[in-house]
Amino acid sequence: MATLKLNAPTWTAATTDQNNNTNLWNKWLAIADSQAPNKTMWFLVSLIMQGVLFLPIPAVLMYYFDAPIAVLGITMVLFFANIIAGMGGSGIRTVLSFFAASVIIHLAMLAVFIL
């Protein structure tokens, strides 16, 4: 009976070269992927937020803070981009990324013209 083993067991091999590439973008994608069953809900949340909170922003900024007409153009492009992304069959990553970009851009416009 031979007791010599030619191959080393895999549990003894140390792997020290594992690289943990966890950054903010990978975390965002993990969150977006976990929300895949709720894609319709996120589309509706995006649509409601756009219609109720973001579409009045150009009127307020242009009337009270003398913002240029480009504010209206940016808001309308973001609004229709969210609609097309949600209704066009895009993935959950696209829907959530457009929604997050829209929130960030509108907050930035508010900050620029109000402050």
Coordinates of C-alpha atoms in Angstrom, one line a residue:
M1 CA 0.0 0.0 0.0
A2 CA 1.6 3.2 -1.2
T3 CA 1.2 6.2 1.1
L4 CA 2.9 8.8 -1.1
K5 CA 0.7 11.5 -2.5
L6 CA 1.9 13.4 -5.6
N7 CA -0.6 16.3 -5.3
A8 CA -0.6 18.5 -2.3
P9 CA -4.0 19.0 -0.7
T10 CA -5.8 22.2 -1.8
W11 CA -6.5 23.2 1.8
T12 CA -2.9 23.7 2.6
A13 CA -2.1 26.0 -0.4
A14 CA -2.0 29.5 0.9
T15 CA -3.4 32.2 -1.3
T16 CA -2.0 35.5 -0.3
D17 CA -2.4 37.3 -3.6
Q18 CA -6.1 37.8 -3.3
N19 CA -7.1 41.3 -4.1
N20 CA -10.2 42.9 -2.7
N21 CA -11.4 45.4 -5.2
T22 CA -14.3 46.9 -3.3
N23 CA -14.8 50.5 -4.3
L24 CA -17.8 52.8 -4.4
W25 CA -18.9 51.9 -7.9
N26 CA -18.9 48.1 -7.2
K27 CA -20.9 48.7 -4.0
W28 CA -23.4 50.8 -6.1
L29 CA -23.7 48.0 -8.6
A30 CA -24.2 45.4 -5.9
I31 CA -27.0 47.5 -4.4
A32 CA -28.6 48.0 -7.9
D33 CA -28.4 44.3 -8.6
S34 CA -30.1 43.4 -5.3
Q35 CA -33.0 45.6 -6.3
A36 CA -33.6 43.8 -9.6
P37 CA -37.0 42.3 -8.4
N38 CA -38.2 45.8 -7.6
K39 CA -37.5 47.4 -11.0
T40 CA -41.0 48.5 -11.6
M41 CA -41.3 50.1 -8.1
W42 CA -38.0 52.0 -8.7
F43 CA -39.3 53.2 -12.1
L44 CA -42.5 54.5 -10.5
V45 CA -40.6 56.2 -7.6
S46 CA -38.4 57.8 -10.2
L47 CA -41.4 59.0 -12.2
I48 CA -43.2 60.4 -9.2
M49 CA -40.1 62.1 -7.9
Q50 CA -39.4 63.7 -11.3
G51 CA -43.0 64.9 -11.7
V52 CA -43.6 66.2 -8.2
L53 CA -40.2 67.4 -7.0
F54 CA -38.0 68.0 -10.0
L55 CA -40.2 69.5 -12.7
P56 CA -41.2 72.5 -10.6
I57 CA -37.5 73.3 -10.0
P58 CA -36.9 75.2 -13.3
A59 CA -40.0 77.4 -12.7
V60 CA -38.8 78.3 -9.2
L61 CA -35.2 78.9 -10.2
M62 CA -36.1 80.9 -13.3
Y63 CA -38.7 83.1 -11.6
Y64 CA -37.1 83.7 -8.2
F65 CA -33.4 83.3 -8.9
D66 CA -33.0 84.5 -12.5
A67 CA -31.7 81.1 -13.7
P68 CA -31.1 80.7 -17.5
I69 CA -33.4 78.7 -19.7
A70 CA -30.8 75.9 -19.8
V71 CA -32.1 74.8 -16.4
L72 CA -35.4 73.9 -18.0
G73 CA -33.7 72.0 -20.8
I74 CA -31.6 70.0 -18.3
T75 CA -34.6 69.1 -16.3
M76 CA -36.6 68.0 -19.3
V77 CA -33.8 65.9 -20.7
L78 CA -33.4 64.2 -17.4
F79 CA -37.2 63.6 -17.1
F80 CA -37.5 62.0 -20.5
A81 CA -34.3 60.0 -20.1
N82 CA -35.8 58.5 -16.9
I83 CA -39.0 57.7 -18.7
I84 CA -37.2 56.1 -21.7
A85 CA -34.9 54.1 -19.4
G86 CA -37.8 52.8 -17.3
M87 CA -40.2 52.0 -20.2
G88 CA -37.6 51.0 -22.7
G89 CA -36.6 47.8 -21.0
S90 CA -33.3 48.9 -19.6
G91 CA -31.8 47.0 -16.7
I92 CA -32.1 48.0 -13.0
R93 CA -28.6 49.4 -13.1
T94 CA -29.5 51.9 -15.8
V95 CA -32.8 52.9 -14.1
L96 CA -31.2 53.5 -10.7
S97 CA -28.2 55.2 -12.2
F98 CA -30.4 57.6 -14.2
F99 CA -32.5 58.3 -11.1
A100 CA -29.4 58.9 -8.9
A101 CA -27.8 61.2 -11.6
S102 CA -31.0 63.1 -11.8
V103 CA -31.2 63.7 -8.1
I104 CA -27.5 64.7 -7.9
I105 CA -27.8 67.1 -10.9
H106 CA -31.0 68.7 -9.6
L107 CA -29.4 69.2 -6.1
A108 CA -26.4 70.8 -7.8
M109 CA -28.5 73.2 -9.8
L110 CA -30.4 74.2 -6.6
A111 CA -27.1 74.7 -4.8
V112 CA -25.6 76.8 -7.6
F113 CA -28.5 79.2 -8.0
I114 CA -29.8 79.5 -4.5
L115 CA -26.5 79.7 -2.6

